[in-house]
Tab-separated table of C-alpha atoms in Angstrom:
chain	number	residue	atom	x	y	z
A	14	MET	CA	-84.207	-35.493	24.595
A	15	ASP	CA	-82.198	-37.777	22.255
A	16	THR	CA	-82.578	-38.786	18.840
A	17	ALA	CA	-84.671	-41.844	19.723
A	18	ASP	CA	-87.134	-39.304	21.400
A	19	PHE	CA	-87.245	-37.140	18.398
A	20	LEU	CA	-87.833	-39.879	15.867
A	21	GLN	CA	-90.707	-41.222	17.919
A	22	THR	CA	-92.235	-37.733	18.048
A	23	LEU	CA	-91.726	-37.201	14.172
A	24	ASP	CA	-93.246	-40.594	13.626
A	25	ARG	CA	-96.280	-39.930	15.682
A	26	GLU	CA	-96.830	-36.232	14.618
A	27	GLY	CA	-96.752	-37.037	10.994
A	28	ARG	CA	-99.526	-39.568	11.493
A	29	LEU	CA	-101.601	-37.168	13.341
A	30	LEU	CA	-100.907	-34.541	10.782
A	31	ALA	CA	-102.157	-36.847	8.033
A	32	ALA	CA	-105.318	-38.294	10.095
A	33	ALA	CA	-106.355	-34.550	10.821
A	34	ALA	CA	-105.889	-33.386	7.349
A	35	GLU	CA	-107.937	-36.390	6.093
A	36	GLN	CA	-110.760	-35.496	8.652
A	37	ALA	CA	-110.843	-31.840	7.763
A	38	GLY	CA	-110.518	-32.524	4.091
A	39	VAL	CA	-108.213	-30.873	1.417
A	40	ASP	CA	-110.532	-27.983	0.869
A	41	ALA	CA	-110.572	-26.859	4.491
A	42	LYS	CA	-109.114	-23.581	5.504
A	43	VAL	CA	-106.127	-23.510	7.816
A	44	PRO	CA	-106.810	-20.858	10.494
A	45	THR	CA	-103.219	-20.906	11.701
A	46	CYS	CA	-101.994	-20.209	8.363
A	47	PRO	CA	-104.642	-18.124	6.968
A	48	ASP	CA	-103.446	-18.069	3.132
A	49	TRP	CA	-103.513	-21.810	3.096
A	50	GLN	CA	-105.945	-24.825	2.653
A	51	VAL	CA	-105.182	-28.304	3.768
A	52	ARG	CA	-103.809	-29.132	0.351
A	53	ASP	CA	-101.242	-26.545	0.668
A	54	LEU	CA	-100.279	-27.736	4.028
A	55	LEU	CA	-99.771	-31.319	2.740
A	56	ARG	CA	-97.998	-30.384	-0.263
A	57	HIS	CA	-95.588	-28.116	1.672
A	58	THR	CA	-94.833	-30.333	4.690
A	59	GLY	CA	-94.747	-33.422	2.339
A	60	MET	CA	-92.073	-31.731	0.205
A	61	VAL	CA	-89.922	-30.580	3.161
A	62	HIS	CA	-89.985	-34.283	4.460
A	63	ARG	CA	-88.520	-35.425	1.044
A	64	TRP	CA	-85.965	-32.638	0.907
A	65	ALA	CA	-84.687	-33.475	4.274
A	66	ALA	CA	-84.554	-37.264	3.815
A	67	ALA	CA	-82.545	-36.541	0.435
A	68	PHE	CA	-79.746	-34.879	2.325
A	69	VAL	CA	-79.274	-38.160	4.481
A	70	VAL	CA	-79.844	-40.721	1.662
A	71	GLU	CA	-77.808	-38.866	-0.894
A	72	GLY	CA	-74.928	-37.294	1.420
A	73	HIS	CA	-75.452	-33.806	0.196
A	74	THR	CA	-72.825	-31.571	1.988
A	75	SER	CA	-74.175	-28.348	0.672
A	76	TYR	CA	-77.579	-26.667	0.433
A	77	GLN	CA	-79.894	-28.245	-2.209
A	78	PRO	CA	-83.320	-26.763	-3.064
A	79	GLY	CA	-86.453	-28.428	-2.557
A	80	GLY	CA	-88.135	-30.632	-5.358
A	81	GLY	CA	-91.162	-28.708	-5.866
A	82	LEU	CA	-94.821	-29.341	-4.863
A	83	PRO	CA	-96.663	-31.980	-6.393
A	84	ASP	CA	-99.797	-31.652	-8.625
A	85	LEU	CA	-101.638	-34.003	-6.558
A	86	ASP	CA	-104.789	-33.512	-4.564
A	87	GLY	CA	-107.383	-35.663	-2.504
A	88	ASP	CA	-106.796	-39.070	-1.613
A	89	GLU	CA	-103.494	-39.306	-3.899
A	90	LEU	CA	-102.010	-36.118	-1.920
A	91	LEU	CA	-102.756	-37.820	1.355
A	92	ALA	CA	-101.212	-41.072	0.129
A	93	TRP	CA	-98.210	-39.083	-1.304
A	94	PHE	CA	-97.882	-37.323	2.157
A	95	ARG	CA	-97.834	-40.564	4.117
A	96	GLU	CA	-95.243	-42.146	1.940
A	97	GLY	CA	-92.929	-39.142	2.136
A	98	HIS	CA	-93.364	-39.056	5.962
A	99	ARG	CA	-92.732	-42.944	6.360
A	100	HIS	CA	-89.714	-42.653	4.117
A	101	LEU	CA	-88.247	-39.747	6.359
A	102	VAL	CA	-88.760	-41.786	9.418
A	103	ASP	CA	-87.294	-44.848	8.038
A	104	THR	CA	-84.296	-43.023	6.574
A	105	LEU	CA	-83.368	-41.392	9.910
A	106	ALA	CA	-84.149	-44.588	12.030
A	107	SER	CA	-81.607	-46.522	9.758
A	108	ALA	CA	-78.954	-43.819	8.939
A	109	ALA	CA	-75.617	-44.088	10.436
A	110	PRO	CA	-75.040	-42.317	13.765
A	111	ASP	CA	-72.004	-40.567	11.955
A	112	VAL	CA	-73.633	-39.892	8.520
A	113	GLN	CA	-72.256	-36.588	7.194
A	114	CYS	CA	-74.601	-34.198	5.257
A	115	TRP	CA	-75.565	-30.602	5.275
A	116	HIS	CA	-77.551	-29.134	8.034
A	117	PHE	CA	-78.260	-25.794	9.143
A	118	LEU	CA	-78.171	-25.203	12.949
A	119	PRO	CA	-75.734	-26.319	15.549
A	120	ALA	CA	-76.280	-30.129	16.355
A	121	PRO	CA	-74.302	-32.947	17.885
A	122	SER	CA	-74.516	-34.581	14.347
A	123	PRO	CA	-76.262	-34.300	11.028
A	124	ARG	CA	-78.740	-37.051	11.975
A	125	ALA	CA	-79.518	-35.618	15.278
A	126	PHE	CA	-80.332	-32.289	13.690
A	127	TRP	CA	-82.551	-33.598	11.144
A	128	ALA	CA	-84.658	-35.805	13.530
A	129	ARG	CA	-84.944	-32.807	15.863
A	130	ARG	CA	-85.827	-30.241	13.153
A	131	GLN	CA	-88.229	-32.484	11.275
A	132	ALA	CA	-89.833	-33.507	14.703
A	133	HIS	CA	-90.633	-29.823	15.387
A	134	GLU	CA	-91.440	-28.985	11.844
A	135	THR	CA	-94.144	-31.812	11.827
A	136	THR	CA	-95.513	-30.951	15.142
A	137	MET	CA	-96.174	-27.347	14.167
A	138	HIS	CA	-97.911	-28.366	10.871
A	139	ARG	CA	-99.801	-31.080	12.711
A	140	ILE	CA	-101.138	-28.212	14.859
A	141	ASP	CA	-102.066	-26.444	11.634
A	142	ALA	CA	-103.984	-29.525	10.465
A	143	GLU	CA	-105.874	-29.827	13.871
A	144	SER	CA	-106.737	-26.150	13.429
A	145	ALA	CA	-108.324	-26.972	9.938
A	146	ARG	CA	-110.084	-29.973	11.406
A	147	GLY	CA	-111.395	-28.222	14.773
A	148	GLY	CA	-111.842	-29.873	18.015
A	149	THR	CA	-109.256	-30.718	20.738
A	150	ARG	CA	-105.691	-30.213	19.646
A	151	THR	CA	-103.266	-33.063	20.725
A	152	GLU	CA	-101.170	-32.261	23.704
A	153	ILE	CA	-97.355	-31.309	23.401
A	154	ALA	CA	-95.146	-32.751	26.196
A	155	PRO	CA	-93.477	-29.870	27.939
A	156	ALA	CA	-90.113	-31.246	27.611
A	157	PHE	CA	-90.399	-31.153	23.958
A	158	ALA	CA	-91.947	-27.886	23.635
A	159	ALA	CA	-89.021	-26.320	25.722
A	160	ASP	CA	-86.714	-27.969	23.410
A	161	GLY	CA	-88.870	-26.466	20.531
A	162	ILE	CA	-88.574	-22.936	22.069
A	163	ASP	CA	-84.832	-23.257	22.515
A	164	GLU	CA	-84.409	-24.319	18.749
A	165	LEU	CA	-86.364	-21.244	17.796
A	166	LEU	CA	-84.720	-18.583	19.901
A	167	ARG	CA	-81.202	-19.867	19.835
A	168	GLY	CA	-81.230	-21.466	16.515
A	169	PHE	CA	-83.241	-20.017	13.870
A	170	HIS	CA	-82.911	-16.381	15.054
A	171	ALA	CA	-79.273	-16.497	16.047
A	172	ARG	CA	-78.893	-16.581	12.038
A	173	ALA	CA	-78.234	-13.554	10.002
A	174	LYS	CA	-81.683	-13.960	8.165
A	175	SER	CA	-83.584	-13.309	11.201
A	176	ARG	CA	-85.881	-10.398	10.626
A	177	VAL	CA	-86.417	-9.637	14.444
A	178	ARG	CA	-84.635	-6.418	14.568
A	179	SER	CA	-85.199	-3.350	16.769
A	180	ALA	CA	-83.841	0.075	16.214
A	181	GLU	CA	-83.552	0.700	19.898
A	182	PRO	CA	-81.969	-2.120	22.255
A	183	ARG	CA	-84.682	-4.017	23.697
A	184	VAL	CA	-84.864	-7.371	25.993
A	185	LEU	CA	-87.456	-9.966	25.773
A	186	ARG	CA	-87.846	-12.444	28.440
A	187	VAL	CA	-89.414	-15.828	27.594
A	188	ARG	CA	-90.427	-17.968	30.379
A	189	ALA	CA	-92.089	-21.601	30.548
A	190	THR	CA	-93.547	-21.734	33.878
A	191	ASP	CA	-94.096	-25.542	34.072
A	192	THR	CA	-90.304	-26.728	33.099
A	193	ASP	CA	-87.417	-26.219	35.461
A	194	GLY	CA	-84.652	-23.936	33.878
A	195	ALA	CA	-86.856	-23.074	30.838
A	196	VAL	CA	-86.290	-19.251	30.624
A	197	TRP	CA	-84.661	-17.215	27.995
A	198	THR	CA	-83.268	-13.802	27.657
A	199	VAL	CA	-83.527	-12.376	24.013
A	200	ARG	CA	-81.699	-9.137	23.426
A	201	LEU	CA	-82.968	-7.445	20.326
A	202	SER	CA	-81.114	-4.697	18.387
A	203	GLN	CA	-80.303	-3.821	14.946
A	204	GLU	CA	-78.483	-7.263	14.655
A	205	PRO	CA	-79.753	-10.665	14.800
A	206	PRO	CA	-81.409	-11.518	18.118
A	207	VAL	CA	-78.785	-12.924	20.826
A	208	ALA	CA	-80.867	-15.167	23.234
A	209	THR	CA	-79.421	-16.757	26.139
A	210	ARG	CA	-80.924	-19.520	28.300
A	211	ASP	CA	-81.132	-17.757	31.738
A	212	ALA	CA	-82.929	-14.764	33.275
A	213	THR	CA	-79.992	-12.455	33.490
A	214	GLY	CA	-80.602	-8.628	33.815
A	215	ASP	CA	-83.820	-6.778	33.450
A	216	ALA	CA	-86.362	-7.037	30.500
A	217	ASP	CA	-88.415	-4.793	28.846
A	218	CYS	CA	-91.137	-7.381	28.343
A	219	GLU	CA	-91.809	-10.999	29.394
A	220	VAL	CA	-93.971	-13.576	27.651
A	221	ALA	CA	-94.680	-16.436	29.971
A	222	GLY	CA	-96.981	-19.339	30.213
A	223	PRO	CA	-96.818	-23.285	30.106
A	224	ALA	CA	-94.201	-24.543	27.588
A	225	ALA	CA	-96.655	-25.987	25.001
A	226	PRO	CA	-98.655	-22.900	24.598
A	227	LEU	CA	-95.753	-20.752	24.854
A	228	TYR	CA	-93.964	-22.832	22.242
A	229	VAL	CA	-96.987	-22.675	19.759
A	230	ALA	CA	-97.324	-18.920	20.432
A	231	LEU	CA	-93.468	-18.293	19.478
A	232	TRP	CA	-94.291	-19.846	16.299
A	233	ASN	CA	-97.188	-17.427	15.809
A	234	ARG	CA	-100.003	-20.136	15.944
A	235	LEU	CA	-101.489	-18.938	19.281
A	236	PRO	CA	-101.671	-15.659	21.112
A	237	PHE	CA	-98.890	-15.345	24.080
A	238	PRO	CA	-100.517	-16.968	27.297
A	239	GLN	CA	-99.263	-14.117	29.424
A	240	VAL	CA	-97.694	-10.682	28.367
A	241	THR	CA	-96.110	-8.317	31.222
A	242	GLY	CA	-94.161	-5.055	30.639
A	243	ASP	CA	-93.823	-3.362	27.269
A	244	ALA	CA	-96.320	-5.214	25.113
A	245	ALA	CA	-94.839	-3.512	21.904
A	246	VAL	CA	-91.855	-5.816	22.346
A	247	ALA	CA	-94.083	-8.972	22.012
A	248	GLU	CA	-95.874	-7.316	19.010
A	249	LEU	CA	-92.412	-6.907	17.349
A	250	TRP	CA	-91.728	-10.450	17.708
A	251	ARG	CA	-95.437	-11.246	16.144
A	252	GLU	CA	-94.642	-8.891	13.290
A	253	LYS	CA	-90.907	-9.912	12.475
A	254	SER	CA	-90.280	-13.514	13.478
A	255	ALA	CA	-91.865	-15.447	10.745
A	256	VAL	CA	-89.622	-18.288	9.543
A	257	THR	CA	-90.353	-18.745	5.762
A	258	TRP	CA	-89.265	-21.368	3.115
A	259	GLY	CA	-86.153	-20.646	1.184
């Protein structure tokens, strides 16, 4: 996938998120994030959109904290979210390909990083909004889901702050059954996980399924479609893999 694909996804997913949130109402509970109501989801995601856009617009070359959550609710909160989402999409669409700013995972360029990261961020929170609304969840393209799995395993959890650690070395295999080449081997130890995109060696546990539900499950929004081998390794992922703000 290229930056244009990610921008198209970011645009669509933000609009879907807002529509689902409006249908659910800001008081609705978010089943995929049990501590949240829809207002919390809108405030958080809207803040992240503005935070990301500021790096590109202002050219910050080091980490900057987010701007805080707004004291808004109801229709005003929905309008604020939509405004911030539109600003992010327009900012990334119009940014120079060689724009320089801070980013926190390997990428071909800062612009490519932020387009990809915010496409996945917004998709996952769209899933949250749709869980609050109820009904049929919007489908996720297998290629995009496989990219999201790759970003999570070889990006987020390659960082020192990953809490997925095991006192004894363990190997988790992650396999998307509907996407060619979408298999990962994740080696767990007392150090940050080491993930490679291959099926090398034996695994203690394998989680598998179509790319979309597997992607959502790895972000702890759904159960794993299929678990074989030592289920304790999959449970370790569940317990330790949450990615938190800040």
